[in-house]
Coordinates of C-alpha atoms and ligand atoms in Angstrom, one line a residue:
M21 CA 158.0 95.8 49.7
S22 CA 155.4 96.0 52.4
R23 CA 153.3 93.0 53.0
K24 CA 149.6 92.8 52.2
I25 CA 147.3 93.6 55.1
I26 CA 144.8 91.2 56.5
F27 CA 142.1 91.8 59.1
S28 CA 139.6 89.5 60.7
G29 CA 137.6 89.4 63.9
M30 CA 135.3 87.2 66.0
R31 CA 132.7 88.0 68.6
P32 CA 133.5 86.9 72.2
T33 CA 130.5 84.7 72.7
G34 CA 131.9 81.8 74.6
P35 CA 134.6 79.1 74.3
L36 CA 135.6 78.3 70.8
H37 CA 134.6 74.8 69.5
I38 CA 136.0 72.7 66.7
G39 CA 133.5 74.2 64.3
H40 CA 135.5 77.4 64.6
L41 CA 138.8 75.7 64.3
S42 CA 139.3 75.9 60.5
V43 CA 138.8 79.7 60.6
V44 CA 141.4 80.2 63.3
Q45 CA 143.8 77.8 61.6
N46 CA 143.3 79.8 58.4
W47 CA 144.2 82.9 60.3
A48 CA 147.3 81.3 61.7
A49 CA 148.4 80.1 58.3
R50 CA 148.6 83.6 57.0
Q51 CA 150.9 85.0 59.7
D52 CA 154.2 84.7 57.9
E53 CA 153.0 86.0 54.6
Y54 CA 150.8 89.0 55.6
E55 CA 150.6 91.8 58.0
C56 CA 147.8 90.5 60.2
Y57 CA 145.3 92.2 62.5
Y58 CA 143.0 89.9 64.5
A59 CA 140.5 91.6 66.8
V60 CA 138.1 90.3 69.4
V61 CA 135.1 92.4 68.4
D62 CA 133.4 93.1 71.7
W63 CA 131.3 96.0 70.3
H64 CA 129.8 93.5 67.8
A65 CA 128.9 91.2 70.7
L66 CA 127.0 94.0 72.3
T67 CA 124.8 94.5 69.2
T68 CA 122.9 91.4 70.1
G69 CA 124.0 90.9 73.7
F70 CA 123.6 94.3 75.2
D71 CA 121.3 93.0 77.9
D72 CA 123.0 89.6 78.5
N73 CA 124.7 90.8 81.7
I74 CA 127.8 88.7 81.1
P75 CA 131.1 90.5 81.7
L76 CA 132.5 90.7 78.1
R77 CA 135.9 91.3 79.6
D78 CA 136.1 87.6 80.7
L79 CA 134.9 86.3 77.4
V80 CA 137.5 88.4 75.6
R81 CA 140.3 86.9 77.6
A82 CA 138.9 83.4 77.0
I83 CA 138.7 83.7 73.2
T84 CA 142.2 85.3 73.1
L85 CA 143.5 82.3 75.0
D86 CA 141.7 80.0 72.5
W87 CA 143.4 81.8 69.6
L88 CA 146.8 81.6 71.1
S89 CA 146.4 78.0 71.9
V90 CA 145.6 77.2 68.2
G91 CA 148.7 79.0 67.2
L92 CA 148.2 82.7 66.6
D93 CA 151.6 84.2 67.4
P94 CA 151.8 87.7 68.9
E95 CA 155.3 88.1 67.5
K96 CA 153.9 87.8 64.0
C97 CA 150.4 89.4 64.2
S98 CA 148.5 92.0 66.2
I99 CA 145.9 90.5 68.5
F100 CA 143.7 93.1 70.2
V101 CA 140.3 94.1 71.4
Q102 CA 138.1 96.2 69.1
S103 CA 136.9 98.6 71.9
A104 CA 140.5 99.5 72.7
V105 CA 141.0 101.1 69.3
K106 CA 138.5 104.0 69.1
E107 CA 139.3 104.6 65.4
H108 CA 137.0 101.8 64.5
A109 CA 134.1 103.8 66.0
E110 CA 135.2 107.1 64.4
L111 CA 135.4 105.5 61.0
H112 CA 132.0 103.8 61.5
L113 CA 130.5 107.2 62.3
L114 CA 132.0 108.8 59.2
F115 CA 130.8 105.9 57.0
S116 CA 127.3 106.3 58.4
M117 CA 127.0 109.7 56.8
F118 CA 126.9 108.3 53.3
T119 CA 125.7 104.7 53.7
P120 CA 122.1 104.3 52.5
L121 CA 119.8 102.6 55.0
S122 CA 118.5 100.4 52.1
W123 CA 122.0 98.8 51.7
L124 CA 121.9 97.7 55.4
E125 CA 118.3 96.6 55.4
R126 CA 118.8 94.3 52.4
I127 CA 121.8 92.3 53.8
P128 CA 120.4 88.8 54.3
T129 CA 121.7 88.3 57.8
Y130 CA 119.8 91.3 59.0
K131 CA 116.2 90.1 58.5
D132 CA 117.2 86.5 59.3
Q133 CA 118.7 87.3 62.6
I134 CA 115.9 89.7 63.6
Q135 CA 113.5 86.9 62.9
Q136 CA 115.5 84.2 64.6
L137 CA 116.3 86.1 67.8
G138 CA 112.7 87.4 67.7
W139 CA 111.5 83.8 68.2
E140 CA 113.8 83.6 71.2
G141 CA 112.1 86.7 72.6
K142 CA 114.8 89.3 71.7
D143 CA 113.8 92.5 69.9
L144 CA 116.7 93.4 67.6
H145 CA 115.1 96.5 66.0
M146 CA 118.1 98.5 67.3
Y147 CA 120.2 101.2 65.7
G148 CA 123.4 99.4 66.6
F149 CA 122.3 96.1 65.2
L150 CA 121.3 97.6 61.8
G151 CA 124.8 99.1 61.7
Y152 CA 126.5 95.8 62.5
P153 CA 127.9 95.3 58.9
L154 CA 129.0 98.9 58.7
L155 CA 131.0 98.6 61.9
Q156 CA 132.4 95.4 60.4
A157 CA 133.4 97.4 57.3
A158 CA 135.1 100.0 59.5
D159 CA 137.0 97.2 61.3
I160 CA 138.4 96.1 58.0
L161 CA 139.0 99.4 56.3
V162 CA 140.5 101.2 59.2
Y163 CA 143.6 99.0 58.5
R164 CA 143.1 99.4 54.7
A165 CA 143.1 95.6 54.7
E166 CA 143.1 93.9 51.3
A167 CA 142.0 90.4 52.5
V168 CA 139.7 89.1 55.2
P169 CA 139.9 85.4 56.2
V170 CA 136.4 84.4 57.3
G171 CA 133.8 81.6 57.1
E172 CA 131.5 81.4 54.1
D173 CA 128.6 82.9 56.1
Q174 CA 130.4 86.2 56.1
L175 CA 130.5 86.7 52.3
P176 CA 127.5 89.2 52.2
H177 CA 129.3 91.3 54.8
I178 CA 132.5 91.4 52.8
E179 CA 130.6 92.3 49.7
F180 CA 128.9 95.1 51.6
C181 CA 132.3 96.3 52.8
R182 CA 133.5 96.6 49.3
E183 CA 130.5 98.7 48.4
V184 CA 131.3 101.1 51.2
A185 CA 134.9 101.3 50.2
R186 CA 133.9 102.1 46.6
R187 CA 131.4 104.7 47.7
F188 CA 134.0 106.4 49.9
N189 CA 136.5 106.4 47.1
N190 CA 134.0 107.9 44.6
L191 CA 133.0 110.6 47.0
Y192 CA 136.3 111.6 48.5
G193 CA 139.1 110.1 46.5
P194 CA 141.0 106.8 46.4
V195 CA 141.8 105.9 50.0
F196 CA 140.5 102.3 50.5
P197 CA 141.2 99.0 48.8
E198 CA 138.2 96.7 48.1
P199 CA 139.0 93.8 50.3
Q200 CA 138.6 90.2 49.2
A201 CA 137.3 87.3 51.4
L202 CA 139.7 84.4 52.0
I203 CA 137.6 81.4 52.5
G204 CA 139.2 78.3 54.1
K205 CA 139.0 74.9 52.4
V206 CA 137.3 73.0 55.3
P207 CA 133.5 72.7 55.0
L208 CA 131.2 73.5 57.9
L209 CA 131.0 70.7 60.5
P210 CA 127.7 69.8 62.1
G211 CA 127.2 69.3 65.8
T212 CA 127.3 65.8 67.3
D213 CA 123.5 65.5 66.9
G214 CA 123.6 66.6 63.2
R215 CA 122.2 70.1 63.9
K216 CA 124.4 73.2 63.6
M217 CA 127.3 73.1 66.0
S218 CA 126.6 75.5 68.8
K219 CA 127.4 75.7 72.5
S220 CA 123.7 76.3 73.3
Y221 CA 122.7 73.0 71.8
H222 CA 125.3 71.1 73.8
N223 CA 126.5 69.4 70.7
A224 CA 129.9 71.0 70.3
I225 CA 133.4 69.9 71.1
A226 CA 135.4 72.7 72.7
I227 CA 138.9 73.4 71.4
A228 CA 140.0 73.2 75.0
A229 CA 138.1 69.9 75.7
P230 CA 140.2 67.3 77.6
T231 CA 140.4 63.8 76.2
A232 CA 137.6 62.4 78.3
E233 CA 135.2 65.1 77.1
I234 CA 136.2 64.5 73.4
E235 CA 135.4 60.8 73.9
A236 CA 132.0 61.5 75.5
Q237 CA 130.9 64.0 72.8
T238 CA 132.1 61.7 70.0
R239 CA 130.2 58.8 71.5
R240 CA 127.0 60.9 71.2
M241 CA 127.5 61.4 67.4
V242 CA 124.6 60.3 65.4
T243 CA 125.5 57.5 63.0
D244 CA 123.6 55.7 60.2
P245 CA 120.1 54.9 61.7
A246 CA 119.7 51.9 59.4
R247 CA 122.7 50.2 61.0
V248 CA 121.3 48.4 64.0
R249 CA 123.7 45.6 64.5
K250 CA 127.5 45.9 64.4
N251 CA 127.8 43.8 61.2
D252 CA 125.1 45.5 59.2
P253 CA 126.4 47.4 56.2
G254 CA 126.6 51.1 57.0
H255 CA 126.1 54.3 54.9
P256 CA 129.0 56.7 55.7
E257 CA 127.4 59.5 53.6
V258 CA 124.6 59.9 56.2
C259 CA 126.8 59.6 59.3
V260 CA 127.9 62.6 61.4
A261 CA 131.0 60.7 62.6
H262 CA 132.1 60.3 59.0
K263 CA 131.8 64.0 58.3
F264 CA 134.4 64.5 61.0
H265 CA 136.5 61.5 59.8
K266 CA 136.7 63.2 56.5
I267 CA 138.7 66.0 58.1
Y268 CA 140.4 64.3 61.1
S269 CA 141.2 61.0 59.4
A270 CA 141.6 62.4 55.9
E271 CA 144.6 60.2 55.1
R272 CA 142.6 57.0 55.5
I273 CA 139.0 58.0 54.8
E274 CA 138.5 55.6 51.9
E275 CA 139.5 52.6 54.1
L276 CA 137.1 53.8 56.9
K277 CA 134.3 54.1 54.4
D278 CA 134.9 50.6 53.1
D279 CA 135.0 49.2 56.6
C280 CA 131.7 50.8 57.4
R281 CA 130.0 49.7 54.2
G282 CA 131.3 46.2 54.6
G283 CA 130.1 46.0 58.2
R284 CA 133.6 45.3 59.3
V285 CA 134.0 48.1 61.9
G286 CA 131.1 48.9 64.2
C287 CA 130.0 52.4 65.0
T288 CA 131.3 52.3 68.6
D289 CA 134.8 51.4 67.4
C290 CA 134.6 53.8 64.5
K291 CA 133.8 56.6 67.0
K292 CA 136.6 55.6 69.3
N293 CA 139.0 56.0 66.5
L294 CA 137.5 59.3 65.7
A295 CA 137.9 60.6 69.3
A296 CA 141.6 59.6 69.2
A297 CA 142.1 61.4 65.9
I298 CA 140.4 64.6 67.2
D299 CA 142.5 64.3 70.4
R300 CA 145.7 64.1 68.4
V301 CA 144.8 67.5 66.8
L302 CA 143.7 69.2 70.0
A303 CA 146.5 67.9 72.4
P304 CA 149.2 70.3 71.2
Y305 CA 146.7 73.1 71.5
R306 CA 146.0 72.2 75.1
E307 CA 149.8 72.2 75.8
R308 CA 150.2 75.7 74.3
R309 CA 147.2 76.9 76.2
A310 CA 148.9 76.0 79.5
Y311 CA 151.8 78.3 78.5
W312 CA 149.7 81.3 77.6
E313 CA 147.4 80.9 80.6
A314 CA 150.3 81.5 83.0
G315 CA 151.2 84.8 84.5
G316 CA 149.9 88.0 82.9
R317 CA 150.6 86.8 79.4
I318 CA 147.2 87.5 77.9
T319 CA 147.2 91.0 79.2
E320 CA 150.6 91.6 77.7
V321 CA 149.6 90.2 74.3
L322 CA 146.5 92.4 74.1
A323 CA 148.4 95.5 75.2
A324 CA 151.1 95.0 72.6
G325 CA 148.6 94.2 69.8
Q326 CA 146.5 97.2 70.6
D327 CA 149.5 99.5 70.3
K328 CA 150.3 98.2 66.9
A329 CA 146.7 98.4 65.8
R330 CA 146.2 102.0 67.0
T331 CA 149.3 103.2 65.2
A332 CA 148.0 101.8 61.9
A333 CA 144.4 102.9 62.5
A334 CA 145.4 106.4 63.4
K335 CA 147.2 106.8 60.1
T336 CA 144.2 105.9 58.1
L337 CA 142.0 108.3 60.1
E338 CA 144.3 111.1 59.4
I339 CA 144.0 110.4 55.7
V340 CA 140.2 110.0 56.0
R341 CA 139.7 113.3 57.9
A342 CA 141.7 115.2 55.3
A343 CA 139.9 113.6 52.4
M344 CA 136.5 114.5 54.0
G345 CA 137.6 118.1 54.6
L346 CA 137.6 117.8 58.4
Ligands
LIG674 N1 130.6 89.3 61.7 C1 131.8 88.5 62.1 C2 131.3 87.1 62.6 O1 130.2 87.0 63.1 C3 132.7 89.1 63.1 C4 133.3 90.3 62.6 C5 133.2 91.6 63.0 C6 134.3 90.3 61.5 N2 134.0 92.4 62.3 C7 134.7 91.7 61.4 C8 134.9 89.4 60.7 C9 135.6 92.1 60.5 C10 135.8 89.8 59.8 C11 136.2 91.2 59.6 O2 132.0 86.2 62.5

């Protein structure tokens, strides 16, 4: 029996940080069970970054290396760049014929992002940006994927993708599955300052960070403000470091909470332990990164992935063109 198909993608916006880690780990965990397609969605990056003047090509290579270092295995899954598989664009165009504007305008991320980036001085009243979720639906459906491992923030986009699939099937016959989101178990982590983790806030720990940088960023984590002296009783539920401990020191989280509440371990030591725990997770990734960095390996991975992706996508487009009478 053929395996279930999975698709997911990420925009190449800069080095991955540990806030992204659970999503990529979730991708890697599916490699044996499913036929997986993972794409660096560079066209999606252009929908908001069309005038950023950063060579996307370099960002694409960087994120690919991040994925490989976390454990995506090109022997098991197809890793490729969206813009190298033109079928995504063709399907997006064909979908655009029967997708009501009102469906796109009511997706919550649309108005939110226009407003947010508007404050930063960017006008996003663009054709391509409105179509962002439709291009995302084409990304997924061009492989007739049944499941999409993503973070929770993507749920409205997956729901929209299902609506597009349903509409196509009603109009032209049953071609597409209605894909399900696969949400990971790990909750969203804040940045070291308690705000959203983001490279632009300088509150993120990069997946590639060397030990010294992990220590420096961990030291900056905001702890319980009521805890002035080392022996004061602490409140782990309001402490950023404890949110990380919950994931990185899961096996002894109760002990750590007790030590904090009882004023037995000070924040400085508690954060030193945390830095060591994070480093234990990231160290093997750094090792793997060194392997993939060498020679022309990234180029080879992307070329092989793109071949496999194109073959699958071309088959779908043949069916779609026939169904639409082209
Ligand atoms: N919108 C997704 C994000 O911001 C990226 C993305 C584009 C995607 N196409 C996709 C995710 C298809 C899953 C499937 O993270």
